[in-house]
PDB file of C-alpha atoms and ligand atoms in Angstrom:
ATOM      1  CA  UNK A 248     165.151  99.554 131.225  1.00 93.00           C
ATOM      2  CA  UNK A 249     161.409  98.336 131.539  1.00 98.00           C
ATOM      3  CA  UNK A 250     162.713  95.643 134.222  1.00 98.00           C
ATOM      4  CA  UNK A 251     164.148  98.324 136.173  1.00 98.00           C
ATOM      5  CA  UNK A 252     161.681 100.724 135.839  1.00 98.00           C
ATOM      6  CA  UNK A 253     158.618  97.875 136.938  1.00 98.00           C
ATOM      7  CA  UNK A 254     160.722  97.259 139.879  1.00 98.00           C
ATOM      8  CA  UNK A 255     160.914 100.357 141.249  1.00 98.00           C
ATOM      9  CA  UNK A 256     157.318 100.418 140.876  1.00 98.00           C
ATOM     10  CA  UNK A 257     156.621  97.398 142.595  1.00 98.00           C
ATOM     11  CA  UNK A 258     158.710  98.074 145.290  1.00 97.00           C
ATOM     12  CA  UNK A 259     157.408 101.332 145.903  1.00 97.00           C
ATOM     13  CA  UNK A 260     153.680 100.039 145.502  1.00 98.00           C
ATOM     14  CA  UNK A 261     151.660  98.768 148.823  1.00 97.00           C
ATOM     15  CA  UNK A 262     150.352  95.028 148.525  1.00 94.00           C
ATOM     16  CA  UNK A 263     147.033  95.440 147.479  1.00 94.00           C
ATOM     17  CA  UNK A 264     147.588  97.986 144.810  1.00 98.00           C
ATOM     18  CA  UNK A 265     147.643  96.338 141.314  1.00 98.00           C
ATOM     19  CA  UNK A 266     150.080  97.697 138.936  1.00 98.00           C
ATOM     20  CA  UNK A 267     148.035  97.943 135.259  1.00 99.00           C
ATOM     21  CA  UNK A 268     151.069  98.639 132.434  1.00 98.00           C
ATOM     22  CA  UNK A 269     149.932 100.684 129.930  1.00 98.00           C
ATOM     23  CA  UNK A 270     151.539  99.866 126.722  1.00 98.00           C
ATOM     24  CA  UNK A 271     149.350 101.409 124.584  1.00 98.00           C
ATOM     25  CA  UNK A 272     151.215 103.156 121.588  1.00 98.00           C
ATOM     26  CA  UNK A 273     154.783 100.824 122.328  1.00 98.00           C
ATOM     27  CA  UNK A 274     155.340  97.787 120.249  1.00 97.00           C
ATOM     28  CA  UNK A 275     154.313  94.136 121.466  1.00 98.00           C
ATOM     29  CA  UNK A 276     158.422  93.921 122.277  1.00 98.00           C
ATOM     30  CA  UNK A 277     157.696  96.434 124.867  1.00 98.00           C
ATOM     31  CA  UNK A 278     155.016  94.042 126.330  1.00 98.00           C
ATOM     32  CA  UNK A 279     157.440  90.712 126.160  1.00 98.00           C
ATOM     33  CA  UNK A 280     160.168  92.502 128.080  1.00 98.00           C
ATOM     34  CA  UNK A 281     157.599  93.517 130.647  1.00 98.00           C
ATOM     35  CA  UNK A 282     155.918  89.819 130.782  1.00 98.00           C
ATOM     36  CA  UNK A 283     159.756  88.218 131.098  1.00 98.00           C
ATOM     37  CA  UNK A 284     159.924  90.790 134.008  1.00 98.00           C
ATOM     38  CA  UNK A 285     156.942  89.197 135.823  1.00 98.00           C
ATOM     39  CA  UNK A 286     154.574  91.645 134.859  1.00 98.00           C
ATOM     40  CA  UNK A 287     150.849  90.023 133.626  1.00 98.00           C
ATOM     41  CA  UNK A 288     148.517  93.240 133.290  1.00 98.00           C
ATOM     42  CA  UNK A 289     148.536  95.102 130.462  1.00 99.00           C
ATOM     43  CA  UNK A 290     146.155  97.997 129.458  1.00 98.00           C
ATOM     44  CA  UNK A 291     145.567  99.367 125.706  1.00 98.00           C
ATOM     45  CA  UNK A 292     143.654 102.110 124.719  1.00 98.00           C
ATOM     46  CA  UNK A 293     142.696 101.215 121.121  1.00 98.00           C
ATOM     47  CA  UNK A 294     140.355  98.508 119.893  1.00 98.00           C
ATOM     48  CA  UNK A 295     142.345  98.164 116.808  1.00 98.00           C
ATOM     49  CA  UNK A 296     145.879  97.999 118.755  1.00 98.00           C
ATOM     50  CA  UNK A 297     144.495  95.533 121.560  1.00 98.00           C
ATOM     51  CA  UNK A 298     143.493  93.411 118.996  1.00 97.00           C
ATOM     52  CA  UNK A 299     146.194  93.160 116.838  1.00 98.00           C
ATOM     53  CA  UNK A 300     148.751  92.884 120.330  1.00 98.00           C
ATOM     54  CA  UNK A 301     146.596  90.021 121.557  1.00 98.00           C
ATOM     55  CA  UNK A 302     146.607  88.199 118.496  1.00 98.00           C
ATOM     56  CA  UNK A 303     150.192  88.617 118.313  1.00 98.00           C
ATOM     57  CA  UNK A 304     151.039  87.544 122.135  1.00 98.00           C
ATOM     58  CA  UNK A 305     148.708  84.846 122.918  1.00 97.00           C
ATOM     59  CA  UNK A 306     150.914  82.188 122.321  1.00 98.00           C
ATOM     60  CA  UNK A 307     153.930  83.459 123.396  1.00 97.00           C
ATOM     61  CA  UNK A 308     152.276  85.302 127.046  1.00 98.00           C
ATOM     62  CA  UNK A 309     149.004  83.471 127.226  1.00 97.00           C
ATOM     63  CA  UNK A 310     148.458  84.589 130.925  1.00 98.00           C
ATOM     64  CA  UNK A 311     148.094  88.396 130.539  1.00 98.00           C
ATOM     65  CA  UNK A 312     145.243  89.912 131.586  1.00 98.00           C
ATOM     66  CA  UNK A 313     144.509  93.066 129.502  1.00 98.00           C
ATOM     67  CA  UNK A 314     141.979  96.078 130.582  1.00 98.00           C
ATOM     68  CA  UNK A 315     140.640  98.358 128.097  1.00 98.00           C
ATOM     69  CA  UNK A 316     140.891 102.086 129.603  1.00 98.00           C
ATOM     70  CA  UNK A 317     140.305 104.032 126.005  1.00 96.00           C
ATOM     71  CA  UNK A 318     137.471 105.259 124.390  1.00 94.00           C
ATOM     72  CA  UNK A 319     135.389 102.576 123.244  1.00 96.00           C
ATOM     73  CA  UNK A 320     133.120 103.466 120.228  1.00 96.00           C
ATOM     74  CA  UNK A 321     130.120 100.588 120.134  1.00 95.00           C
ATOM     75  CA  UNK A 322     130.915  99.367 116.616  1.00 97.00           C
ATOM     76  CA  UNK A 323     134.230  97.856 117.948  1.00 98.00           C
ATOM     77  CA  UNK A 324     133.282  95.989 121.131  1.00 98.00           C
ATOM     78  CA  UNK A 325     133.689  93.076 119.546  1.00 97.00           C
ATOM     79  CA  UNK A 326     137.108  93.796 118.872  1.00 97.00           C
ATOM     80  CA  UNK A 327     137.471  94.295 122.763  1.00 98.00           C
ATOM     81  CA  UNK A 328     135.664  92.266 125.086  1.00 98.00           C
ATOM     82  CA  UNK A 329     136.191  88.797 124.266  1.00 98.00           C
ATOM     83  CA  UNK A 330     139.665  89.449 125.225  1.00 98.00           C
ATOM     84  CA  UNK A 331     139.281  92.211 127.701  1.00 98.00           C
ATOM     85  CA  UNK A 332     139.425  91.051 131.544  1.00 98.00           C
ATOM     86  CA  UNK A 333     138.300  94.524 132.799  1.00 98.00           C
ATOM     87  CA  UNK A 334     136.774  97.897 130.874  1.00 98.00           C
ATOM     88  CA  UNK A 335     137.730 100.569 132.938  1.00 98.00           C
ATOM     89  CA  UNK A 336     136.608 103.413 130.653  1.00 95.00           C
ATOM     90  CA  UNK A 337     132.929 103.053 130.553  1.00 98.00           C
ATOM     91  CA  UNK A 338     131.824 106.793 130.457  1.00 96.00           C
ATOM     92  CA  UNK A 339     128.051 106.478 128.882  1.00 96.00           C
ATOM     93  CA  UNK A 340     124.352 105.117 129.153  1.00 97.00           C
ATOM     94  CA  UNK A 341     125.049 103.932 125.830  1.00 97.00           C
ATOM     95  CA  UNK A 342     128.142 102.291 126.207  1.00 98.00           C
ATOM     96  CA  UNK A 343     126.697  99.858 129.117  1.00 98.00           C
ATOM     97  CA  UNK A 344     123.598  99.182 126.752  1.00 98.00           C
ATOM     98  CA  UNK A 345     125.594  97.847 124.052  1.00 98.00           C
ATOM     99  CA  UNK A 346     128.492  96.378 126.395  1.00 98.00           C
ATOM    100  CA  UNK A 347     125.406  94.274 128.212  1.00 98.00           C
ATOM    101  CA  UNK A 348     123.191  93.259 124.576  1.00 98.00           C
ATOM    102  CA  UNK A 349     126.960  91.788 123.414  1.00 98.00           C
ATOM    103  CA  UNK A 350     127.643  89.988 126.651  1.00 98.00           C
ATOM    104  CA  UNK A 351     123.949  88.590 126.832  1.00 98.00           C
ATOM    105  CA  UNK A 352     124.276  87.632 123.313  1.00 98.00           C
ATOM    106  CA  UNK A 353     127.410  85.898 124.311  1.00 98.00           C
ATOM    107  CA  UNK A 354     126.529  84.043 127.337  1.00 98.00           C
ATOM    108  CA  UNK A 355     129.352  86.422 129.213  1.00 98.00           C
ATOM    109  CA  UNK A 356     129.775  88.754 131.804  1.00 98.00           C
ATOM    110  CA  UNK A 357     131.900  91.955 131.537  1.00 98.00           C
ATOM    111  CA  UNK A 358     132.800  93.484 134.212  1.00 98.00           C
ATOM    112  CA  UNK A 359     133.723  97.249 133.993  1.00 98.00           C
ATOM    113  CA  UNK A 360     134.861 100.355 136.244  1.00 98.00           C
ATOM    114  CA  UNK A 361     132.672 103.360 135.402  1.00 98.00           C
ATOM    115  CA  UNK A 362     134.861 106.138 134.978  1.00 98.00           C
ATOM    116  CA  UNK A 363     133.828 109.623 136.986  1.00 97.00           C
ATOM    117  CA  UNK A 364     134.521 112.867 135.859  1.00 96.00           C
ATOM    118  CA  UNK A 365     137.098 114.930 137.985  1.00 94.00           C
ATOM    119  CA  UNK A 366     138.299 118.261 137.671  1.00 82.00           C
ATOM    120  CA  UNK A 367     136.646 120.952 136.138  1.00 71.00           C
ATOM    121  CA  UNK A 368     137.986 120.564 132.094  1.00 65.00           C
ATOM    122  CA  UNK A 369     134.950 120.684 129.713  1.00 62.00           C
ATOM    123  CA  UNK A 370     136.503 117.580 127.584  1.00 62.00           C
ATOM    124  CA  UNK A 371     136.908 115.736 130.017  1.00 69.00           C
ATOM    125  CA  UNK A 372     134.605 112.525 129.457  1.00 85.00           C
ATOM    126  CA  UNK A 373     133.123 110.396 132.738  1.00 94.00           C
ATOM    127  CA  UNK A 374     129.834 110.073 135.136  1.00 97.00           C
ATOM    128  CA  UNK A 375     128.694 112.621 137.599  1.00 96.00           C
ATOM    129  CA  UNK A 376     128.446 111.534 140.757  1.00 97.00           C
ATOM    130  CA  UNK A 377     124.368 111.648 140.166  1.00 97.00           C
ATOM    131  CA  UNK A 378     124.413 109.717 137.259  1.00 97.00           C
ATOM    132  CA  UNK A 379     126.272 106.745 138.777  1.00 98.00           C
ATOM    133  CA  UNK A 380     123.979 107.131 141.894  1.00 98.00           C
ATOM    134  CA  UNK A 381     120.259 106.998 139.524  1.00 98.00           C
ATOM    135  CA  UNK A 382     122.492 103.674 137.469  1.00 98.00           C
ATOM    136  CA  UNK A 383     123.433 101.675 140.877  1.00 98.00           C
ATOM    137  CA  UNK A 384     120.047 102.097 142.473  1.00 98.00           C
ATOM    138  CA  UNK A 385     118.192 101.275 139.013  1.00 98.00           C
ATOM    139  CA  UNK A 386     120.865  98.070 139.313  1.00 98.00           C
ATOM    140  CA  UNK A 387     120.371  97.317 142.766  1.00 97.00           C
ATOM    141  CA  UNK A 388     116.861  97.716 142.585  1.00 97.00           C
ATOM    142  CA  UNK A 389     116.078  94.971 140.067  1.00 97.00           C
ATOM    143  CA  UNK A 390     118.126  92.102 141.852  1.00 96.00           C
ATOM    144  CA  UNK A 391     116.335  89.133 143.160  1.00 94.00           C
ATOM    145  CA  UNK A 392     116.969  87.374 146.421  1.00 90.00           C
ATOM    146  CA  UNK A 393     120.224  85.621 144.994  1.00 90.00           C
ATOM    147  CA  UNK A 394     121.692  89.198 143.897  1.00 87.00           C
ATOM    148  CA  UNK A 395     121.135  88.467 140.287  1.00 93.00           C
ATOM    149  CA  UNK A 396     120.244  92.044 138.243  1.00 95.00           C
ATOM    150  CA  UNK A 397     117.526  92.451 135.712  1.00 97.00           C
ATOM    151  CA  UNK A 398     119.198  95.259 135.209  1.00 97.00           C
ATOM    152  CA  UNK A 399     122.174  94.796 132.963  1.00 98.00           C
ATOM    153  CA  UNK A 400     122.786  91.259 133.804  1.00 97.00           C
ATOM    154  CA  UNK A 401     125.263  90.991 131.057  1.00 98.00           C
ATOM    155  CA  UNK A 402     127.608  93.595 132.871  1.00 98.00           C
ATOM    156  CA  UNK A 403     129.748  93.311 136.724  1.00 98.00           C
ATOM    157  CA  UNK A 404     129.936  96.626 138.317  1.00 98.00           C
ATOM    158  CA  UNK A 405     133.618  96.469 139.969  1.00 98.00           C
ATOM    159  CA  UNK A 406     134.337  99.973 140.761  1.00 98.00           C
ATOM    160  CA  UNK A 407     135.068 103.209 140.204  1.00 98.00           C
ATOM    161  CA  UNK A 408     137.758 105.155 137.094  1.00 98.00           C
ATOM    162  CA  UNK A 409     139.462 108.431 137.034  1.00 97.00           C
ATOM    163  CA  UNK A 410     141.817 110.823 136.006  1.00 96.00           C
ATOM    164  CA  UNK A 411     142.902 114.165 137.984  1.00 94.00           C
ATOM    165  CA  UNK A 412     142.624 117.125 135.876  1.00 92.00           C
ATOM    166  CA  UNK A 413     145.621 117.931 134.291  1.00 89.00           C
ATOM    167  CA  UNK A 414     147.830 119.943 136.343  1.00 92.00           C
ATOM    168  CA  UNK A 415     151.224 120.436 138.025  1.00 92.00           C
ATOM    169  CA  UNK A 416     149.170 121.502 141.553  1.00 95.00           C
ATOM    170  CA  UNK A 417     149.471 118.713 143.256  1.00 97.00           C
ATOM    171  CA  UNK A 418     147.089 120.188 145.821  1.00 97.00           C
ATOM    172  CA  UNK A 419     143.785 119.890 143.010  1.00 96.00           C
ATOM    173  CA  UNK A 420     145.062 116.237 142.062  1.00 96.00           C
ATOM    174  CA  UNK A 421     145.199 115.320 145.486  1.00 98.00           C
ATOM    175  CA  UNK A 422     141.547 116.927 145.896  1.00 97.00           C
ATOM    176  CA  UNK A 423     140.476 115.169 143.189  1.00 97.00           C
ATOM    177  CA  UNK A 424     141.727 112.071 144.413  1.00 98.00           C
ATOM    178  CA  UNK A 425     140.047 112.853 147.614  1.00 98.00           C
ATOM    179  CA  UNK A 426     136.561 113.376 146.000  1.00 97.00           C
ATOM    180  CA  UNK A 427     136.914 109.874 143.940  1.00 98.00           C
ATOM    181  CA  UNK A 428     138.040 108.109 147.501  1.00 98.00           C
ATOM    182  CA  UNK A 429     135.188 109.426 149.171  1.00 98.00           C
ATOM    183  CA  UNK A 430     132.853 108.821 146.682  1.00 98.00           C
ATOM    184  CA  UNK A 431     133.905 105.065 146.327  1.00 98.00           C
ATOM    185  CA  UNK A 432     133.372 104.638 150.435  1.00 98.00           C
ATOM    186  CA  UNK A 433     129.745 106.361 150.204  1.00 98.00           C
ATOM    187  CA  UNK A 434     129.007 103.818 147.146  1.00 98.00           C
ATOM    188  CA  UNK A 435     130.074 100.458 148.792  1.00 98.00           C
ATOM    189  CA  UNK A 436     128.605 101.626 152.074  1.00 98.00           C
ATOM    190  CA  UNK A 437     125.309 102.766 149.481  1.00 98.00           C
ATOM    191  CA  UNK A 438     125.312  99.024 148.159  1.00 98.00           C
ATOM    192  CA  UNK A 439     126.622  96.328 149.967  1.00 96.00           C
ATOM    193  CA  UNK A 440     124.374  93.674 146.873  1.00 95.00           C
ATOM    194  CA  UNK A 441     127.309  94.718 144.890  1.00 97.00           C
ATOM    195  CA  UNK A 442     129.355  92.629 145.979  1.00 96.00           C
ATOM    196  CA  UNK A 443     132.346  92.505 143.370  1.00 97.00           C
ATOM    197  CA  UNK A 444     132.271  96.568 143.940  1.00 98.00           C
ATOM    198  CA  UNK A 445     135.568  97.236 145.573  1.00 98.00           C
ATOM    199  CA  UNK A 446     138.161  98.551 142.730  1.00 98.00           C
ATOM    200  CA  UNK A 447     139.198 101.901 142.633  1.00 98.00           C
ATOM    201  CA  UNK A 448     141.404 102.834 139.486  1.00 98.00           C
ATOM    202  CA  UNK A 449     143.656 105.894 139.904  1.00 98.00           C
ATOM    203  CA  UNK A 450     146.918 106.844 139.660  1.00 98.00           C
ATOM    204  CA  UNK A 451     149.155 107.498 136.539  1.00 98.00           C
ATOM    205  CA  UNK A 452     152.748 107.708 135.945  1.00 98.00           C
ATOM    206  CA  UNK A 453     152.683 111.667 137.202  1.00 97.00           C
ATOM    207  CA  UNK A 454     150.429 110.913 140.590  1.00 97.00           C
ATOM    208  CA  UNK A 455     149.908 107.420 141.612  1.00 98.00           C
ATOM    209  CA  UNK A 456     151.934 108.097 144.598  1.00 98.00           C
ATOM    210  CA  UNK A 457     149.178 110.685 145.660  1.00 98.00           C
ATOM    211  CA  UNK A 458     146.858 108.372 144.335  1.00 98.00           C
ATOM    212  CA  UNK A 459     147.874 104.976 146.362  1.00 98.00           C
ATOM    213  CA  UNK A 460     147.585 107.342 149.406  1.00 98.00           C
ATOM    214  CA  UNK A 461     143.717 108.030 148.314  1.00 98.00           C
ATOM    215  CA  UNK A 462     142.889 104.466 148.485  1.00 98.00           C
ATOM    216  CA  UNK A 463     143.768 103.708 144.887  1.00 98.00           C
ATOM    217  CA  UNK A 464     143.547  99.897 143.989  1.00 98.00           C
ATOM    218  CA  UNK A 465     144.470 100.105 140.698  1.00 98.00           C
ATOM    219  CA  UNK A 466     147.572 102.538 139.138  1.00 98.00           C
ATOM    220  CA  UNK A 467     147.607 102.455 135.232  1.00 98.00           C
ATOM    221  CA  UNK A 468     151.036 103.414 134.347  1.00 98.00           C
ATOM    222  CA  UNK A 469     152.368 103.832 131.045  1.00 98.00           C
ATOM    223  CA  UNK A 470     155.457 106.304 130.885  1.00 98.00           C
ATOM    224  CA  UNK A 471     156.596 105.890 133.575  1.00 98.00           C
ATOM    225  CA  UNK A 472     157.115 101.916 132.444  1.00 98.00           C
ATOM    226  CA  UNK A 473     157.388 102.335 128.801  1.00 98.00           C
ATOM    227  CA  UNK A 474     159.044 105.558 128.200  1.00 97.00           C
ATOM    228  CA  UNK A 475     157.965 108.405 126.389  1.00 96.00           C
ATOM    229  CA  UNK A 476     154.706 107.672 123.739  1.00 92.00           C
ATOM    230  CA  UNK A 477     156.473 108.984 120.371  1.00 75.00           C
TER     231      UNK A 477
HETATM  232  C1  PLP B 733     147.587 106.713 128.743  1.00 70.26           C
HETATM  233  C2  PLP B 733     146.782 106.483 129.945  1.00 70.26           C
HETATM  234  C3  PLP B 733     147.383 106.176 131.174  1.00 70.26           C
HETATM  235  C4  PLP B 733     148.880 106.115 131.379  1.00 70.26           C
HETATM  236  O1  PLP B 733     149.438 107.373 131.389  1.00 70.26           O
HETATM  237  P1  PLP B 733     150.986 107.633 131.802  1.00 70.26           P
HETATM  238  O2  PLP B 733     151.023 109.046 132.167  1.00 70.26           O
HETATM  239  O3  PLP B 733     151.795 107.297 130.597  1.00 70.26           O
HETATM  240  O4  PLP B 733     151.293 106.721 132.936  1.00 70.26           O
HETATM  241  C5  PLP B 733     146.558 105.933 132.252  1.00 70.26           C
HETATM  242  N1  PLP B 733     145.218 105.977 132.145  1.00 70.26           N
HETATM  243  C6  PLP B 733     144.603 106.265 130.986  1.00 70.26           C
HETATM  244  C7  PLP B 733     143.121 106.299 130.944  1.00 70.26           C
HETATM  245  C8  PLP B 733     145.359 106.531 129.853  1.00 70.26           C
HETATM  246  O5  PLP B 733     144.726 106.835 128.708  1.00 70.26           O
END
């Protein structure tokens, strides 16, 4: 039962540590049985999918708040972001060129996680730890005295995104977890202008226990919710 199953999560979840459902592949029922349970965040991984689920809900759960943690492809953002509270999957230059010309363009502000790459997998999409170092000083570097950037002023830097590599060693997810921690405390020490800079997404239905005990914020949790993805 999804009730059951979101309890046991909350329960077993420190205050402070929001629980993101993933519902991405499971029907919009999936999602009301969650909302009646008192659950309000929802994460899809689909433009297409998000769309169609918002369209579907907003009546019925007006109050969710949905992040987008897929791959976003720049011809769909506007499928995405006038409904999307949080992007958590921003992996590219590119991406956070077109994500701020749309929110300019829209009098809006986005605000997104940019995801780092962890483990050592060769598909694995994300940052370097350089990359996002060269993009928050470029950021931080064009603010004015009130903290407002020149620098993509169209997008909210909140935090940090990852995913361990994909193993059963729970010794290399917990040392990935590690490196993301670590790398989030050097950041906000880095850049105290960033003010909003303070969310830490890790944690799936596999490893969020490791992950709430490497500072995780955020847990996105689909299976472990949902059920299996068929
Ligand atoms: C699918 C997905 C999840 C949820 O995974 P589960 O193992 O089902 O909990 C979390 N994060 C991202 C980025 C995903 O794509």
């Amino acid at each position: 039962m999804i009730k059951d199953n979101l309890e046991r999560i909350y329960n077993e979840l420190p205050s402070g540590v929001k629980l993101v459902a993933v519902s991405k592949f499971h029907p919009a029922d999936c999602i009301r049985e969650a909302y009646a349970a008192g659950q309000r965040v929802f994460a899809e991984s689909r433009p297409q999918e998000m769309n169609a689920k918002v369209e579907e809900l907003k009546d019925e759960c007006p109050d969710i708040e949905w992040h987008f943690i897929g791959h976003l492809q720049t011809n769909k953002l506007k499928m995405v972001l006038p409904y999307a509270s949080l992007v958590q999957s921003v992996d590219t230059h590119h991406l956070l060129d077109e994500i701020d010309k749309w929110a300019r363009a829209n009098s809006r502000v986005i605000d997104v996680l940019l995801e780092l790459h962890l483990g050592a997998e060769e598909t694995k999409q994300g940052f370097h730890e350089e990359d996002i170092l060269d993009l928050l000083f470029s950021v931080t570097g064009s603010m004015d005295d009130q903290g407002r950037q020149k620098k993509y002023p169209g997008i909210r830097f909140r935090g940090l995104m990852g995913m361990a590599s994909h193993t059963e060693d729970e010794s290399v997810i917990n040392a990935d977890f590690e490196r993301i921690d670590s790398f989030m405390a050097y950041l906000v020490d880095l850049f105290p202008e960033l003010k909003d800079f303070n969310q830490l997404s890790i944690g799936m239905s596999g490893d969020y226990h490791l992950a709430v005990k490497n500072g995780s914020t955020m847990v996105r949790i689909g299976t472990a919710i949902f059920g299996d993805r068929s």
